[in-house]
């Protein structure tokens, strides 16, 4: 059960100045910024994945792209491992079907995709799929009685595109004599259609298949799909889960012998989740919001409209930062810190989660955490403020998640 981290060019400036909130003077993003695997002594994942939909390669320009055209050129020239400076693990490639879900057909041609994977020296490459969002088990049981659960022409078209592309992809891999390992992708709308797609891929000759379309689904639906696929193809065929964000429920999937899954969830939760921002072995904590008084949109609007005085906002911001750092050194009481945090945050937020702040501050977990992030920047890790703090917290989450996954592997004697 390998954890594959889906890269979005989330790097940190290792010499960022937290007191003055400034990048290091000699910073060159591609050269001096660090990936998670360069920060920790032990890598916080088992492999990496690059979705082509995040690249700016002139074929399709997604609004969610994370790579500039210059970075994309470098990646193709250097190969994925050199570009990521990731030499000791496997790198997967997929096409990022979610990024082009509004198109009638995928923007990438099969033969050109095979060439892209090979020239960039991926270890694994996934067939060109087209995502289907309308998953529901009732498509298998209620379609004769309820129009809502009848398979549409669009759903069938996307299924056929995915299957036909997988067939052509495997043929093209053999034709081009590639060194990467091909993975066939499933996109379907119900347990029975998932079974049918899995069977077709195995009969084509795939020994590694990936299940797509799972990102928006709840954990029960995800397990329903995996169970159905395993019932159809057995346990010997390798299985990858695309965009699997159900980190808390991994134990439920052990019996299905998942080979690998990719996710950005531990990192993204650090700054996009409303409450679960900081991972520890016993619970997830809410990070403490002390955004900039100068650049926070909600606060800027109030300042420009005259509701808030900017000088007062900056004074309260400084008191919040000074008090929380003093608390970390043992020179400030918890209640005083909470008072200063509340006084500042209420300027731009209707309700301040003081009880959640009390929980994370009382735990002082960052002081005893053994990860390199918490050891180096201490309480800055739990402050929700700009990308260099938020990404560091995300890096910590990756480290913590990988530790929990290793414990799960030991408990069930899996690899």
C-alpha positions as a Python dict, from the first residue, in 0.01 Angstrom:
ca = {
    (1, 'X'): (0, 0, 0),
    (2, 'X'): (223, 276, -132),
    (3, 'X'): (142, 642, -71),
    (4, 'X'): (207, 841, -389),
    (5, 'X'): (219, 1216, -339),
    (6, 'X'): (58, 1413, -623),
    (7, 'X'): (290, 1708, -683),
    (8, 'X'): (153, 2060, -741),
    (9, 'X'): (487, 2239, -714),
    (10, 'X'): (440, 2289, -341),
    (11, 'X'): (787, 2390, -227),
    (12, 'X'): (920, 2605, 57),
    (13, 'X'): (1194, 2863, 93),
    (14, 'X'): (1421, 2693, 352),
    (15, 'X'): (1559, 3027, 471),
    (16, 'X'): (1233, 3220, 491),
    (17, 'X'): (1238, 3504, 748),
    (18, 'X'): (934, 3450, 970),
    (19, 'X'): (986, 3758, 1186),
    (20, 'X'): (986, 4001, 894),
    (21, 'X'): (780, 3779, 663),
    (22, 'X'): (1036, 3797, 384),
    (23, 'X'): (1179, 3546, 139),
    (24, 'X'): (1552, 3483, 152),
    (25, 'X'): (1754, 3729, -54),
    (26, 'X'): (1919, 3468, -277),
    (27, 'X'): (1600, 3274, -343),
    (28, 'X'): (1559, 3117, -688),
    (29, 'X'): (1244, 2906, -671),
    (30, 'X'): (1349, 2615, -891),
    (31, 'X'): (1700, 2597, -743),
    (32, 'X'): (1678, 2691, -378),
    (33, 'X'): (1321, 2600, -277),
    (34, 'X'): (1280, 2253, -129),
    (35, 'X'): (1035, 1971, -197),
    (36, 'X'): (906, 1767, 99),
    (37, 'X'): (1148, 1481, 24),
    (38, 'X'): (1439, 1727, 48),
    (39, 'X'): (1331, 1858, 388),
    (40, 'X'): (1300, 1530, 578),
    (41, 'X'): (1571, 1275, 642),
    (42, 'X'): (1318, 1004, 561),
    (43, 'X'): (1091, 1070, 263),
    (44, 'X'): (727, 1139, 367),
    (45, 'X'): (584, 935, 76),
    (46, 'X'): (665, 626, -130),
    (47, 'X'): (648, 787, -471),
    (48, 'X'): (531, 1094, -662),
    (49, 'X'): (273, 1162, -932),
    (50, 'X'): (254, 1439, -1190),
    (51, 'X'): (-80, 1510, -1358),
    (52, 'X'): (-32, 1636, -1709),
    (53, 'X'): (-333, 1866, -1669),
    (54, 'X'): (-118, 2079, -1435),
    (55, 'X'): (143, 2142, -1705),
    (56, 'X'): (151, 2432, -1947),
    (57, 'X'): (272, 2236, -2250),
    (58, 'X'): (76, 2403, -2527),
    (59, 'X'): (-162, 2110, -2572),
    (60, 'X'): (-418, 2210, -2312),
    (61, 'X'): (-408, 2506, -2076),
    (62, 'X'): (-599, 2419, -1761),
    (63, 'X'): (-704, 2686, -1514),
    (64, 'X'): (-563, 2463, -1239),
    (65, 'X'): (-214, 2436, -1388),
    (66, 'X'): (67, 2448, -1133),
    (67, 'X'): (364, 2437, -1372),
    (68, 'X'): (464, 2738, -1579),
    (69, 'X'): (559, 2695, -1944),
    (70, 'X'): (925, 2733, -1845),
    (71, 'X'): (896, 2464, -1578),
    (72, 'X'): (717, 2235, -1822),
    (73, 'X'): (996, 2275, -2076),
    (74, 'X'): (1256, 2196, -1811),
    (75, 'X'): (1062, 1890, -1695),
    (76, 'X'): (1052, 1753, -2050),
    (77, 'X'): (1419, 1830, -2111),
    (78, 'X'): (1549, 1691, -1781),
    (79, 'X'): (1303, 1412, -1714),
    (80, 'X'): (1071, 1393, -1413),
    (81, 'X'): (1320, 1259, -1159),
    (82, 'X'): (1586, 1517, -1225),
    (83, 'X'): (1326, 1795, -1234),
    (84, 'X'): (1177, 1686, -900),
    (85, 'X'): (1521, 1597, -762),
    (86, 'X'): (1359, 1271, -662),
    (87, 'X'): (1592, 984, -746),
    (88, 'X'): (1515, 709, -498),
    (89, 'X'): (1142, 659, -554),
    (90, 'X'): (898, 583, -833),
    (91, 'X'): (721, 854, -1031),
    (92, 'X'): (374, 804, -1178),
    (93, 'X'): (211, 1004, -1455),
    (94, 'X'): (-157, 1056, -1528),
    (95, 'X'): (-350, 1295, -1748),
    (96, 'X'): (-541, 1492, -1485),
    (97, 'X'): (-891, 1404, -1610),
    (98, 'X'): (-1057, 1639, -1363),
    (99, 'X'): (-878, 1938, -1517),
    (100, 'X'): (-1042, 1879, -1857),
    (101, 'X'): (-1374, 1736, -1741),
    (102, 'X'): (-1571, 2006, -1924),
    (103, 'X'): (-1434, 1905, -2265),
    (104, 'X'): (-1619, 1663, -2492),
    (105, 'X'): (-1305, 1456, -2531),
    (106, 'X'): (-964, 1444, -2360),
    (107, 'X'): (-721, 1696, -2512),
    (108, 'X'): (-438, 1441, -2521),
    (109, 'X'): (-384, 1188, -2799),
    (110, 'X'): (-285, 837, -2699),
    (111, 'X'): (31, 798, -2911),
    (112, 'X'): (157, 1141, -2805),
    (113, 'X'): (84, 1060, -2438),
    (114, 'X'): (288, 742, -2459),
    (115, 'X'): (575, 939, -2612),
    (116, 'X'): (544, 1202, -2333),
    (117, 'X'): (567, 939, -2057),
    (118, 'X'): (863, 771, -2221),
    (119, 'X'): (1063, 1084, -2299),
    (120, 'X'): (1006, 1223, -1949),
    (121, 'X'): (1119, 888, -1804),
    (122, 'X'): (819, 810, -1584),
    (123, 'X'): (820, 475, -1407),
    (124, 'X'): (444, 432, -1456),
    (125, 'X'): (207, 594, -1704),
    (126, 'X'): (-171, 587, -1700),
    (127, 'X'): (-400, 559, -2001),
    (128, 'X'): (-595, 862, -2123),
    (129, 'X'): (-929, 863, -1937),
    (130, 'X'): (-1240, 1081, -1929),
    (131, 'X'): (-1398, 1130, -1588),
    (132, 'X'): (-1757, 1030, -1507),
    (133, 'X'): (-1903, 1211, -1207),
    (134, 'X'): (-2245, 1044, -1182),
    (135, 'X'): (-2155, 750, -959),
    (136, 'X'): (-2441, 579, -774),
    (137, 'X'): (-2510, 212, -704),
    (138, 'X'): (-2874, 275, -793),
    (139, 'X'): (-2776, 284, -1161),
    (140, 'X'): (-2758, -96, -1123),
    (141, 'X'): (-3095, -143, -954),
    (142, 'X'): (-3328, 150, -1021),
    (143, 'X'): (-3260, 232, -1387),
    (144, 'X'): (-3579, 63, -1507),
    (145, 'X'): (-3798, 259, -1266),
    (146, 'X'): (-3633, 597, -1215),
    (147, 'X'): (-3521, 821, -1502),
    (148, 'X'): (-3265, 979, -1271),
    (149, 'X'): (-3068, 654, -1272),
    (150, 'X'): (-3065, 582, -1642),
    (151, 'X'): (-2724, 590, -1808),
    (152, 'X'): (-2701, 891, -2037),
    (153, 'X'): (-2535, 902, -2377),
    (154, 'X'): (-2267, 1130, -2231),
    (155, 'X'): (-2183, 882, -1953),
    (156, 'X'): (-2161, 595, -2202),
    (157, 'X'): (-1950, 807, -2437),
    (158, 'X'): (-1698, 882, -2160),
    (159, 'X'): (-1686, 518, -2060),
    (160, 'X'): (-1621, 413, -2420),
    (161, 'X'): (-1353, 680, -2467),
    (162, 'X'): (-1173, 560, -2153),
    (163, 'X'): (-1190, 192, -2253),
    (164, 'X'): (-1092, 250, -2616),
    (165, 'X'): (-804, 476, -2514),
    (166, 'X'): (-681, 211, -2269),
    (167, 'X'): (-682, -48, -2548),
    (168, 'X'): (-496, 181, -2785),
    (169, 'X'): (-260, 291, -2506),
    (170, 'X'): (-143, -64, -2438),
    (171, 'X'): (-92, -133, -2807),
    (172, 'X'): (103, 189, -2848),
    (173, 'X'): (323, 105, -2548),
    (174, 'X'): (417, -224, -2713),
    (175, 'X'): (468, -52, -3047),
    (176, 'X'): (700, 211, -2900),
    (177, 'X'): (872, -48, -2677),
    (178, 'X'): (849, 175, -2373),
    (179, 'X'): (1037, 132, -2048),
    (180, 'X'): (762, 270, -1824),
    (181, 'X'): (491, 37, -1692),
    (182, 'X'): (143, 103, -1838),
    (183, 'X'): (-160, 134, -1607),
    (184, 'X'): (-515, 111, -1740),
    (185, 'X'): (-771, 352, -1593),
    (186, 'X'): (-1132, 277, -1500),
    (187, 'X'): (-1406, 539, -1522),
    (188, 'X'): (-1765, 421, -1462),
    (189, 'X'): (-2091, 500, -1282),
    (190, 'X'): (-2181, 200, -1065),
    (191, 'X'): (-2040, -118, -909),
    (192, 'X'): (-2144, -334, -1209),
    (193, 'X'): (-2001, -91, -1465),
    (194, 'X'): (-1680, -70, -1261),
    (195, 'X'): (-1661, -451, -1269),
    (196, 'X'): (-1716, -456, -1646),
    (197, 'X'): (-1445, -196, -1707),
    (198, 'X'): (-1198, -378, -1481),
    (199, 'X'): (-1262, -707, -1660),
    (200, 'X'): (-1209, -544, -2000),
    (201, 'X'): (-877, -395, -1891),
    (202, 'X'): (-750, -726, -1754),
    (203, 'X'): (-852, -906, -2073),
    (204, 'X'): (-658, -647, -2273),
    (205, 'X'): (-346, -749, -2083),
    (206, 'X'): (-315, -492, -1803),
    (207, 'X'): (-165, -620, -1478),
    (208, 'X'): (-198, -280, -1305),
    (209, 'X'): (-522, -82, -1313),
    (210, 'X'): (-630, 247, -1157),
    (211, 'X'): (-977, 347, -1040),
    (212, 'X'): (-1067, 708, -1118),
    (213, 'X'): (-1350, 940, -1019),
    (214, 'X'): (-1320, 876, -645),
    (215, 'X'): (-1231, 1226, -526),
    (216, 'X'): (-1587, 1355, -467),
    (217, 'X'): (-1721, 1026, -325),
    (218, 'X'): (-1774, 936, 40),
    (219, 'X'): (-1575, 652, 192),
    (220, 'X'): (-1865, 403, 173),
    (221, 'X'): (-1896, 453, -202),
    (222, 'X'): (-1518, 421, -243),
    (223, 'X'): (-1517, 91, -57),
    (224, 'X'): (-1817, -26, -257),
    (225, 'X'): (-1624, 34, -580),
    (226, 'X'): (-1302, -130, -463),
    (227, 'X'): (-1491, -433, -333),
    (228, 'X'): (-1675, -472, -663),
    (229, 'X'): (-1355, -449, -868),
    (230, 'X'): (-1173, -699, -647),
    (231, 'X'): (-1466, -942, -671),
    (232, 'X'): (-1435, -927, -1048),
    (233, 'X'): (-1058, -945, -1102),
    (234, 'X'): (-929, -1107, -782),
    (235, 'X'): (-641, -996, -565),
    (236, 'X'): (-345, -1061, -795),
    (237, 'X'): (-393, -768, -1032),
    (238, 'X'): (-228, -456, -893),
    (239, 'X'): (-470, -178, -802),
    (240, 'X'): (-417, 199, -773),
    (241, 'X'): (-670, 447, -634),
    (242, 'X'): (-659, 786, -808),
    (243, 'X'): (-704, 1091, -586),
    (244, 'X'): (-786, 892, -276),
    (245, 'X'): (-840, 1149, 1),
    (246, 'X'): (-986, 923, 271),
    (247, 'X'): (-672, 910, 483),
    (248, 'X'): (-856, 852, 810),
    (249, 'X'): (-1029, 541, 675),
    (250, 'X'): (-732, 361, 518),
    (251, 'X'): (-773, 66, 753),
    (252, 'X'): (-1102, -21, 585),
    (253, 'X'): (-918, -88, 259),
    (254, 'X'): (-639, -314, 383),
    (255, 'X'): (-830, -635, 302),
    (256, 'X'): (-856, -532, -65),
    (257, 'X'): (-477, -534, -112),
    (258, 'X'): (-441, -184, -254),
    (259, 'X'): (-105, -158, -429),
    (260, 'X'): (-88, 220, -430),
    (261, 'X'): (-294, 536, -397),
    (262, 'X'): (-219, 899, -470),
    (263, 'X'): (-330, 1203, -274),
    (264, 'X'): (-246, 1560, -185),
    (265, 'X'): (-495, 1556, 102),
    (266, 'X'): (-251, 1575, 399),
    (267, 'X'): (-82, 1879, 248),
    (268, 'X'): (-397, 2055, 125),
    (269, 'X'): (-576, 2014, 457),
    (270, 'X'): (-309, 2235, 612),
    (271, 'X'): (-458, 2542, 447),
    (272, 'X'): (-787, 2450, 279),
    (273, 'X'): (-970, 2258, 549),
    (274, 'X'): (-1189, 2463, 783),
    (275, 'X'): (-1068, 2286, 1098),
    (276, 'X'): (-836, 1987, 1042),
    (277, 'X'): (-510, 2166, 959),
    (278, 'X'): (-243, 2011, 1181),
    (279, 'X'): (-201, 1633, 1212),
    (280, 'X'): (-92, 1457, 1532),
    (281, 'X'): (-108, 1088, 1626),
    (282, 'X'): (-423, 1135, 1834),
    (283, 'X'): (-621, 1411, 1659),
    (284, 'X'): (-627, 1683, 1397),
    (285, 'X'): (-603, 2042, 1523),
    (286, 'X'): (-716, 2377, 1384),
    (287, 'X'): (-434, 2611, 1286),
    (288, 'X'): (-433, 2960, 1436),
    (289, 'X'): (-517, 3235, 1190),
    (290, 'X'): (-301, 3545, 1214),
    (291, 'X'): (-304, 3674, 855),
    (292, 'X'): (-133, 3990, 740),
    (293, 'X'): (-311, 4313, 831),
    (294, 'X'): (-188, 4457, 502),
    (295, 'X'): (-283, 4189, 250),
    (296, 'X'): (-581, 3999, 396),
    (297, 'X'): (-875, 4062, 155),
    (298, 'X'): (-1149, 4061, 423),
    (299, 'X'): (-955, 4308, 635),
    (300, 'X'): (-856, 4527, 341),
    (301, 'X'): (-1222, 4568, 249),
    (302, 'X'): (-1309, 4682, 601),
    (303, 'X'): (-1016, 4920, 610),
    (304, 'X'): (-1099, 5075, 271),
    (305, 'X'): (-1463, 5121, 377),
    (306, 'X'): (-1358, 5288, 704),
    (307, 'X'): (-1495, 5016, 933),
    (308, 'X'): (-1146, 4930, 1062),
    (309, 'X'): (-848, 5158, 1123),
    (310, 'X'): (-539, 5011, 955),
    (311, 'X'): (-298, 5127, 1227),
    (312, 'X'): (-509, 4962, 1496),
    (313, 'X'): (-524, 4644, 1290),
    (314, 'X'): (-144, 4636, 1258),
    (315, 'X'): (-101, 4693, 1633),
    (316, 'X'): (-338, 4407, 1714),
    (317, 'X'): (-167, 4184, 1459),
    (318, 'X'): (172, 4246, 1620),
    (319, 'X'): (35, 4175, 1969),
    (320, 'X'): (-111, 3845, 1847),
    (321, 'X'): (218, 3736, 1690),
    (322, 'X'): (432, 3855, 1982),
    (323, 'X'): (213, 3684, 2242),
    (324, 'X'): (197, 3347, 2067),
    (325, 'X'): (575, 3342, 2019),
    (326, 'X'): (624, 3442, 2382),
    (327, 'X'): (390, 3160, 2486),
    (328, 'X'): (606, 2914, 2295),
    (329, 'X'): (903, 3024, 2508),
    (330, 'X'): (704, 2995, 2832),
    (331, 'X'): (684, 3370, 2890),
    (332, 'X'): (312, 3427, 2829),
    (333, 'X'): (-5, 3276, 2974),
    (334, 'X'): (-249, 3083, 2757),
    (335, 'X'): (-540, 3314, 2840),
    (336, 'X'): (-348, 3626, 2741),
    (337, 'X'): (-256, 3468, 2408),
    (338, 'X'): (-620, 3377, 2342),
    (339, 'X'): (-725, 3731, 2427),
    (340, 'X'): (-481, 3883, 2179),
    (341, 'X'): (-575, 3631, 1909),
    (342, 'X'): (-943, 3705, 1958),
    (343, 'X'): (-893, 4082, 1955),
    (344, 'X'): (-721, 4065, 1618),
    (345, 'X'): (-922, 3796, 1442),
    (346, 'X'): (-1260, 3947, 1526),
    (347, 'X'): (-1165, 4236, 1297),
    (348, 'X'): (-1205, 4019, 987),
    (349, 'X'): (-1406, 3720, 1109),
    (350, 'X'): (-1753, 3700, 1261),
    (351, 'X'): (-1668, 3418, 1499),
    (352, 'X'): (-1329, 3324, 1642),
    (353, 'X'): (-1278, 2950, 1723),
    (354, 'X'): (-1119, 3021, 2062),
    (355, 'X'): (-1190, 2673, 2199),
    (356, 'X'): (-1009, 2513, 1906),
    (357, 'X'): (-718, 2753, 1954),
    (358, 'X'): (-709, 2660, 2322),
    (359, 'X'): (-690, 2291, 2226),
    (360, 'X'): (-390, 2322, 1996),
    (361, 'X'): (-202, 2567, 2218),
    (362, 'X'): (-261, 2355, 2529),
    (363, 'X'): (-129, 2046, 2351),
    (364, 'X'): (207, 2209, 2266),
    (365, 'X'): (252, 1918, 2029),
    (366, 'X'): (483, 2114, 1799),
    (367, 'X'): (736, 2122, 2085),
    (368, 'X'): (764, 1744, 2108),
    (369, 'X'): (702, 1653, 1745),
    (370, 'X'): (1013, 1491, 1598),
    (371, 'X'): (964, 1605, 1238),
    (372, 'X'): (1220, 1842, 1090),
    (373, 'X'): (960, 2113, 1028),
    (374, 'X'): (840, 2144, 1388),
    (375, 'X'): (1194, 2108, 1518),
    (376, 'X'): (1320, 2396, 1303),
    (377, 'X'): (1040, 2658, 1301),
    (378, 'X'): (854, 2558, 1618),
    (379, 'X'): (526, 2745, 1679),
    (380, 'X'): (535, 2905, 1333),
    (381, 'X'): (416, 2564, 1207),
    (382, 'X'): (70, 2605, 1359),
    (383, 'X'): (16, 2967, 1248),
    (384, 'X'): (-215, 3001, 950),
    (385, 'X'): (-34, 3279, 765),
    (386, 'X'): (108, 3291, 410),
    (387, 'X'): (226, 3002, 196),
    (388, 'X'): (563, 2935, 361),
    (389, 'X'): (403, 2862, 697),
    (390, 'X'): (102, 2684, 552),
    (391, 'X'): (309, 2460, 327),
    (392, 'X'): (543, 2376, 612),
    (393, 'X'): (241, 2262, 811),
    (394, 'X'): (139, 2060, 506),
    (395, 'X'): (487, 1903, 496),
    (396, 'X'): (447, 1813, 864),
    (397, 'X'): (112, 1652, 782),
    (398, 'X'): (273, 1441, 509),
    (399, 'X'): (538, 1326, 755),
    (400, 'X'): (276, 1240, 1018),
    (401, 'X'): (51, 1062, 766),
    (402, 'X'): (339, 849, 640),
    (403, 'X'): (421, 746, 998),
    (404, 'X'): (59, 639, 1051),
    (405, 'X'): (65, 445, 724),
    (406, 'X'): (384, 267, 833),
    (407, 'X'): (215, 167, 1159),
    (408, 'X'): (-78, 30, 961),
    (409, 'X'): (158, -170, 741),
    (410, 'X'): (328, -319, 1046),
    (411, 'X'): (-1, -407, 1213),
    (412, 'X'): (-131, -593, 908),
    (413, 'X'): (208, -711, 780),
    (414, 'X'): (166, -543, 442),
    (415, 'X'): (401, -353, 214),
}
